[in-house]
GROMACS .gro file of C-alpha atoms in nm:
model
  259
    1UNK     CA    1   2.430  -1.772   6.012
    2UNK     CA    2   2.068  -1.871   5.933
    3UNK     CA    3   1.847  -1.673   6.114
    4UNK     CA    4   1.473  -1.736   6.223
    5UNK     CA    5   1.300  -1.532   6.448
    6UNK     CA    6   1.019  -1.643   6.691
    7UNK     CA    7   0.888  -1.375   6.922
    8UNK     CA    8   0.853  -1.385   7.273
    9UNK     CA    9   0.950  -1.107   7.556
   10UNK     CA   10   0.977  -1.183   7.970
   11UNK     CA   11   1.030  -0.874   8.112
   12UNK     CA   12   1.175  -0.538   7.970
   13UNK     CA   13   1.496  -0.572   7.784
   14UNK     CA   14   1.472  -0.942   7.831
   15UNK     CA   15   1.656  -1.164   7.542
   16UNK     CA   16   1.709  -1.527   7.432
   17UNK     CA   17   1.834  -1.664   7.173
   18UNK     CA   18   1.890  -2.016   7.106
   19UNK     CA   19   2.105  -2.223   6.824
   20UNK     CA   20   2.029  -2.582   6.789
   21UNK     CA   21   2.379  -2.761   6.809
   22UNK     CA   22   2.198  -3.088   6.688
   23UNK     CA   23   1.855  -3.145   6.596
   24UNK     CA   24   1.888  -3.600   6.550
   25UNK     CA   25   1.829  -3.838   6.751
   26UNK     CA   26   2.067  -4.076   6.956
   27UNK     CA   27   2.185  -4.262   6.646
   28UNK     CA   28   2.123  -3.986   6.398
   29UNK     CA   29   2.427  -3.945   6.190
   30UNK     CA   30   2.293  -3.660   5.961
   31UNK     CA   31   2.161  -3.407   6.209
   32UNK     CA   32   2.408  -3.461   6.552
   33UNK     CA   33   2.257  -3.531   6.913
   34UNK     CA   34   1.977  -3.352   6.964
   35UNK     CA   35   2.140  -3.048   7.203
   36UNK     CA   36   2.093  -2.635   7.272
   37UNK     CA   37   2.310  -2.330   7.305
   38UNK     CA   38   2.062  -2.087   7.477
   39UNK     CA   39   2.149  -1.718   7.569
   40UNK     CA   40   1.964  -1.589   7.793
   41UNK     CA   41   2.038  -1.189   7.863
   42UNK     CA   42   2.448  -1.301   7.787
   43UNK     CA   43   2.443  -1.593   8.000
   44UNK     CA   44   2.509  -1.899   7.795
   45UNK     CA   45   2.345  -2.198   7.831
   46UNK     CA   46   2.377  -2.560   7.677
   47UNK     CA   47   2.076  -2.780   7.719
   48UNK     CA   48   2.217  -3.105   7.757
   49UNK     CA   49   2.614  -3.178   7.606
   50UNK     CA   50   2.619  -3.473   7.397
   51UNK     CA   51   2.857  -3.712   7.181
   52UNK     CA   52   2.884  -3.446   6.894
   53UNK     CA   53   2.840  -3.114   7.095
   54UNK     CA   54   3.187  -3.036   7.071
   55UNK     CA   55   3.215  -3.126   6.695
   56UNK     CA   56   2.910  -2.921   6.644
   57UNK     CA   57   3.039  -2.609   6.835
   58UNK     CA   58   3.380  -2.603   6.646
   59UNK     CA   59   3.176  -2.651   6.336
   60UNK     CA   60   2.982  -2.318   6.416
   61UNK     CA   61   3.322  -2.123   6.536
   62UNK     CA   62   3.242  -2.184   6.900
   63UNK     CA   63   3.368  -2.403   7.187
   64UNK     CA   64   3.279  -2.464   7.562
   65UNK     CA   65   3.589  -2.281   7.722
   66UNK     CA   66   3.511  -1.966   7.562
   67UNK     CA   67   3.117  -1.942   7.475
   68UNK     CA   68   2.933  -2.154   7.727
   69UNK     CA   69   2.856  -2.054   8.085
   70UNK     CA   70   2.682  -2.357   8.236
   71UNK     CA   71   2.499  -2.663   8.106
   72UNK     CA   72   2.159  -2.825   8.250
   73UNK     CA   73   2.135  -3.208   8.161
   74UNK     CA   74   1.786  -3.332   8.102
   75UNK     CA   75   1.883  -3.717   8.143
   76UNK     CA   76   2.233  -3.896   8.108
   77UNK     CA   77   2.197  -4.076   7.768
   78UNK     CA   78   2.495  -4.054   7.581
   79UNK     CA   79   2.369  -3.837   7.331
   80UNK     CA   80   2.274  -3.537   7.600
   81UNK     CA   81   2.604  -3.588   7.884
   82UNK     CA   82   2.861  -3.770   7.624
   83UNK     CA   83   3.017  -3.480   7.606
   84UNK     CA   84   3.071  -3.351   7.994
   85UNK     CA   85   3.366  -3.574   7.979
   86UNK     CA   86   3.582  -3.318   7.781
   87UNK     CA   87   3.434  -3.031   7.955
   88UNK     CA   88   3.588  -3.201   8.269
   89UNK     CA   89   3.922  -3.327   8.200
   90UNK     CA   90   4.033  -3.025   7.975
   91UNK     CA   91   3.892  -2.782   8.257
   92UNK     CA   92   4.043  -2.962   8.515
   93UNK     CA   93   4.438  -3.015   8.336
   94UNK     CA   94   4.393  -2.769   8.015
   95UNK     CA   95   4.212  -2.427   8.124
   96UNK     CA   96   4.195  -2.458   8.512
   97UNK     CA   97   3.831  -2.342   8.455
   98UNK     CA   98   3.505  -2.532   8.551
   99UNK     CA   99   3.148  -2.401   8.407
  100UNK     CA  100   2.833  -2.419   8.591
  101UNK     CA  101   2.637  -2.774   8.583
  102UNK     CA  102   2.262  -2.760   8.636
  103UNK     CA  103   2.076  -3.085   8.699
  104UNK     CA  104   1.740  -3.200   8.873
  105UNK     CA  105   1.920  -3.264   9.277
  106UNK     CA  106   1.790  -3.636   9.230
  107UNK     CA  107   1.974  -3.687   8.868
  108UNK     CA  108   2.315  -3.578   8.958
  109UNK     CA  109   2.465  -3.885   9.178
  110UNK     CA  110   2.351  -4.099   8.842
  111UNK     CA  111   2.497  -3.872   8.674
  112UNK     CA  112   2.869  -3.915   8.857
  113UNK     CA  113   2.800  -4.293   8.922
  114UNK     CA  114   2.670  -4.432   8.629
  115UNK     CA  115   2.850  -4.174   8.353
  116UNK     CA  116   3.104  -3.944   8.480
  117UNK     CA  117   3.308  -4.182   8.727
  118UNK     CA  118   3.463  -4.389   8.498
  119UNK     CA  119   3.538  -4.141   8.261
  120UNK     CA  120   3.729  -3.868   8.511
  121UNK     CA  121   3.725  -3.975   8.843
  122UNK     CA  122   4.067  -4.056   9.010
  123UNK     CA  123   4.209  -4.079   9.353
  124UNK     CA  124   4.168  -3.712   9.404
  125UNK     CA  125   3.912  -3.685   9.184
  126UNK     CA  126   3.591  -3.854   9.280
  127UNK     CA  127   3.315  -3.599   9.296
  128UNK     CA  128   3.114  -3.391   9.024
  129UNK     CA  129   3.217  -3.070   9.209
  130UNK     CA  130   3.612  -3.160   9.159
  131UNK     CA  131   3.494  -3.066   8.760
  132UNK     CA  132   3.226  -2.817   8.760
  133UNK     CA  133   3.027  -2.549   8.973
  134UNK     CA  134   2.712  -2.780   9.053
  135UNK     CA  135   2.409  -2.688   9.113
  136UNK     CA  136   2.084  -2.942   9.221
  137UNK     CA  137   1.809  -2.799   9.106
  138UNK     CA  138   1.433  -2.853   9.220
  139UNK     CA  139   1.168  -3.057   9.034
  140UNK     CA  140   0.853  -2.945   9.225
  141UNK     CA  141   0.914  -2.577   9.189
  142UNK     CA  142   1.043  -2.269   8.936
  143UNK     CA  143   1.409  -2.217   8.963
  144UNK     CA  144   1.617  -1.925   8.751
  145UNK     CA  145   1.900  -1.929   8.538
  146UNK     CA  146   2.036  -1.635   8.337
  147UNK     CA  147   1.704  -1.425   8.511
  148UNK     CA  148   1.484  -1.689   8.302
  149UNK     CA  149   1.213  -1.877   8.507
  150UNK     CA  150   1.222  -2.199   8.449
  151UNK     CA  151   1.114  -2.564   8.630
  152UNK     CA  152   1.149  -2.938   8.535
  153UNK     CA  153   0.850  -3.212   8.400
  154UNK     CA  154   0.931  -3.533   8.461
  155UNK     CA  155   0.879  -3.716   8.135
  156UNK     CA  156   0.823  -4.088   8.050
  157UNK     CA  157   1.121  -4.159   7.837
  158UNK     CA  158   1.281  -4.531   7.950
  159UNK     CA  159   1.126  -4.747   8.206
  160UNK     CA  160   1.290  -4.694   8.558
  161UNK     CA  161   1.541  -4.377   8.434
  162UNK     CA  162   1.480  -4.003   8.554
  163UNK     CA  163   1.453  -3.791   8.258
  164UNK     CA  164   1.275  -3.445   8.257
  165UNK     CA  165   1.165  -3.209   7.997
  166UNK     CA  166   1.165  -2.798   8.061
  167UNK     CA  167   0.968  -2.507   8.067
  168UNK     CA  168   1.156  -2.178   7.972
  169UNK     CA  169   0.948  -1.899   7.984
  170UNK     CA  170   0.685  -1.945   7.718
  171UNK     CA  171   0.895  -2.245   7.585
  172UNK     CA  172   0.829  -2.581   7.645
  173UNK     CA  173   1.151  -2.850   7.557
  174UNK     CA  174   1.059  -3.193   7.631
  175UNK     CA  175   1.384  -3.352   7.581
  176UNK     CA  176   1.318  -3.676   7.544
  177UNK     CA  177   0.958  -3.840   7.642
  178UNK     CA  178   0.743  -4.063   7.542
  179UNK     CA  179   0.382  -3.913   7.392
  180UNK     CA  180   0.204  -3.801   7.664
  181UNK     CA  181  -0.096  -3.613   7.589
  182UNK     CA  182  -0.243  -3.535   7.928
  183UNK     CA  183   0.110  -3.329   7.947
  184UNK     CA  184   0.098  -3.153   7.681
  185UNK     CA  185  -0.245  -3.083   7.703
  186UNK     CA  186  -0.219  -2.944   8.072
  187UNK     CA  187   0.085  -2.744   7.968
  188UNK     CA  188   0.001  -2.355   8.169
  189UNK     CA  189  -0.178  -2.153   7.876
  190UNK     CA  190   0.124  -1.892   7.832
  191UNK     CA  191   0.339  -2.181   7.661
  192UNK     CA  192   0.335  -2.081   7.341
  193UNK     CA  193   0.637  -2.326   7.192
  194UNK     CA  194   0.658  -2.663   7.216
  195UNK     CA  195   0.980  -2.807   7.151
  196UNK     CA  196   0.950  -3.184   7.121
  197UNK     CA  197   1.150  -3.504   6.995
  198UNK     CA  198   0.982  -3.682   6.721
  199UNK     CA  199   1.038  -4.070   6.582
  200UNK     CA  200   0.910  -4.087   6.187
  201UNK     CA  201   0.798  -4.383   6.320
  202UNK     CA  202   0.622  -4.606   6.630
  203UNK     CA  203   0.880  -4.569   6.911
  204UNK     CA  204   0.899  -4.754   7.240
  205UNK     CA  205   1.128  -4.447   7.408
  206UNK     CA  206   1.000  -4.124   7.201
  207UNK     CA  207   0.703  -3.965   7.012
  208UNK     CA  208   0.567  -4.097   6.746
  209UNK     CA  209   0.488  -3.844   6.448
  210UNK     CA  210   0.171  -4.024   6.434
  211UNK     CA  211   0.112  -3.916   6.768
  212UNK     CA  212   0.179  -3.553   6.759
  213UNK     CA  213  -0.018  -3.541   6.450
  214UNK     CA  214  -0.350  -3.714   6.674
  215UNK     CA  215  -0.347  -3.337   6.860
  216UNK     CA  216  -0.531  -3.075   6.739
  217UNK     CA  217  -0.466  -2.827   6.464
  218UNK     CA  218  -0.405  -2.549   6.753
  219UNK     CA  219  -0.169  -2.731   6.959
  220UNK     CA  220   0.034  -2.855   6.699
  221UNK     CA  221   0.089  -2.511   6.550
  222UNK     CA  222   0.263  -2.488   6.832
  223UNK     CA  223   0.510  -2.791   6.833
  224UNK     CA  224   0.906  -2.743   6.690
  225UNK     CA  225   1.031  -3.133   6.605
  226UNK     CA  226   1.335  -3.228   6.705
  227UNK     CA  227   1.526  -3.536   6.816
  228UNK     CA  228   1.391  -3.668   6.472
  229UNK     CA  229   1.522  -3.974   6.253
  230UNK     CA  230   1.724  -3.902   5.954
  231UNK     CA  231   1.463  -3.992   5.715
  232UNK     CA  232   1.283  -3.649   5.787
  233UNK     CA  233   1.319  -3.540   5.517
  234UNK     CA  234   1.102  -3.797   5.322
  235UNK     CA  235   0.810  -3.676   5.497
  236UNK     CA  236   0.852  -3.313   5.476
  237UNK     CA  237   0.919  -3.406   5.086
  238UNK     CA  238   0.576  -3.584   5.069
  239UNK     CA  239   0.370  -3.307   5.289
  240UNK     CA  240   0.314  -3.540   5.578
  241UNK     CA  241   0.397  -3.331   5.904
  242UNK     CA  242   0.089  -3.161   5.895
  243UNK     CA  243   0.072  -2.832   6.073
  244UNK     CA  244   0.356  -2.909   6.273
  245UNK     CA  245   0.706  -2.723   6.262
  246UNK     CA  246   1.060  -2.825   6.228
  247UNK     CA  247   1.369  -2.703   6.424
  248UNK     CA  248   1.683  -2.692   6.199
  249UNK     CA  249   2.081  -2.759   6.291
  250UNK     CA  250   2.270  -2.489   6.329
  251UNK     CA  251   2.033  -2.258   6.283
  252UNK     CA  252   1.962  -1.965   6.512
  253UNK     CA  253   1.629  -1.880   6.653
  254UNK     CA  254   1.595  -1.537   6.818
  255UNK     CA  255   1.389  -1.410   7.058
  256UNK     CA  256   1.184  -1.143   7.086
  257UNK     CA  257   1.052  -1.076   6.733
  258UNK     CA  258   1.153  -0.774   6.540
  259UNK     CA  259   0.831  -0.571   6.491
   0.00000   0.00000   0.00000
């Protein structure tokens, strides 16, 4: 596996590492939905579980039953919960297993009503907790998972829909979110990685790379793209992303650093 290390320690004997199931956005059909497999001190985490996460995992020698703990959903696009929906029926008749579920307390009736229901609910079925361990989780205050802080930022991604970004440590994943400067400007000093979605192009629903290229040098040193269009690679090709960084599929990124 492709390794690429990025150094950052919370604690003695404290570990994360973190492959990047997909790195493309909603309709990408080169890089898969843009979703995480953290581990944090052997406690493994998916950050979101879209469409292709379960394509993506097999394609790496993984799958949920056996190498994810929990999952935390950001927002309920179909590209970050399309895949809960296997995770719940084949725990529920298959493995007689259910993982943890991790969502901001005001997200997770959407995320039953307006997703899940239709998918998996049944007479005797007819509430997240039938599928999964479920945990609401604060968004005005840090909460742990693995023995990583962490805490929700409520992002600007569509008009009138919750979606939140994270803070992990020194790691900063917005999900998706429209530019917002005065939040990533005000992120707390100690965030040293910004991991943020990225449209090549003028976006009503994400970044622009115009606009994460309008920050300064220091701050976008700091920014990992993801949740980019397919056409990437045209602008890497012609030098174009500036100092900015780019998060690969399938790739692993390990934290802390090796001296």
């Amino acid at each position: 596996m492709n390794y690429r290390r990025i150094g950052f320690t919370q604690g003695d004997g404290f570990s994360m590492d973190m492959i990047m199931l997909g790195t493309g956005g909603g309709f990408s059909k080169k890089y898969y939905n843009n979703n995480a497999l953290i581990n944090l001190n052997g406690y493994r985490l998916l950050i979101d579980c879209g469409s292709t996460a379960h394509r993506s995992l097999h394609e790496l020698g993984l799958s949920w039953e056996k190498d994810v703990d929990g999952v935390i959903v950001t927002h309920i696009h179909a590209d970050h919960v399309g895949g809960l929906e296997e995770i719940a029926l084949d725990g529920k008749f298959k493995y007689g297993k259910k993982i943890d579920l991790f969502a901001a307390e005001q997200l997770l009736p959407l995320l039953w009503e307006n997703s899940l229901k239709g998918g998996v609910g049944d007479d005797d079925n007819g509430r997240l907790e039938d599928f999964f361990r479920v945990t609401p989780l604060p968004t005005d205050s840090v909460f742990r998972i693995g023995g990583m802080e962490m805490s929700f930022h409520r992002t600007q991604h569509v008009p009138g829909k919750l979606s939140y970004g994270l803070t992990i440590g020194p790691l900063f994943y917005s999900s998706d979110s429209r530019f917002d400067e005065r939040l990533l400007l005000s992120l707390p000093s100690d965030i040293r990685y910004i991991l943020h979605d990225c449209s090549m192009t003028s976006s009503d629903f994400h970044a622009s790379l115009e606009e994460l290229l309008s920050l300064p040098a220091e701050v976008q040193q700091k920014i990992w793209l993801m949740h980019y269009t397919d056409n990437l690679q045209e602008y890497e090709d012609a030098g174009r992303l500036g100092k900015l960084n780019v998060l690969r599929q399938h790739r692993l990124y390990q934290w802390p650093a090796e001296p």
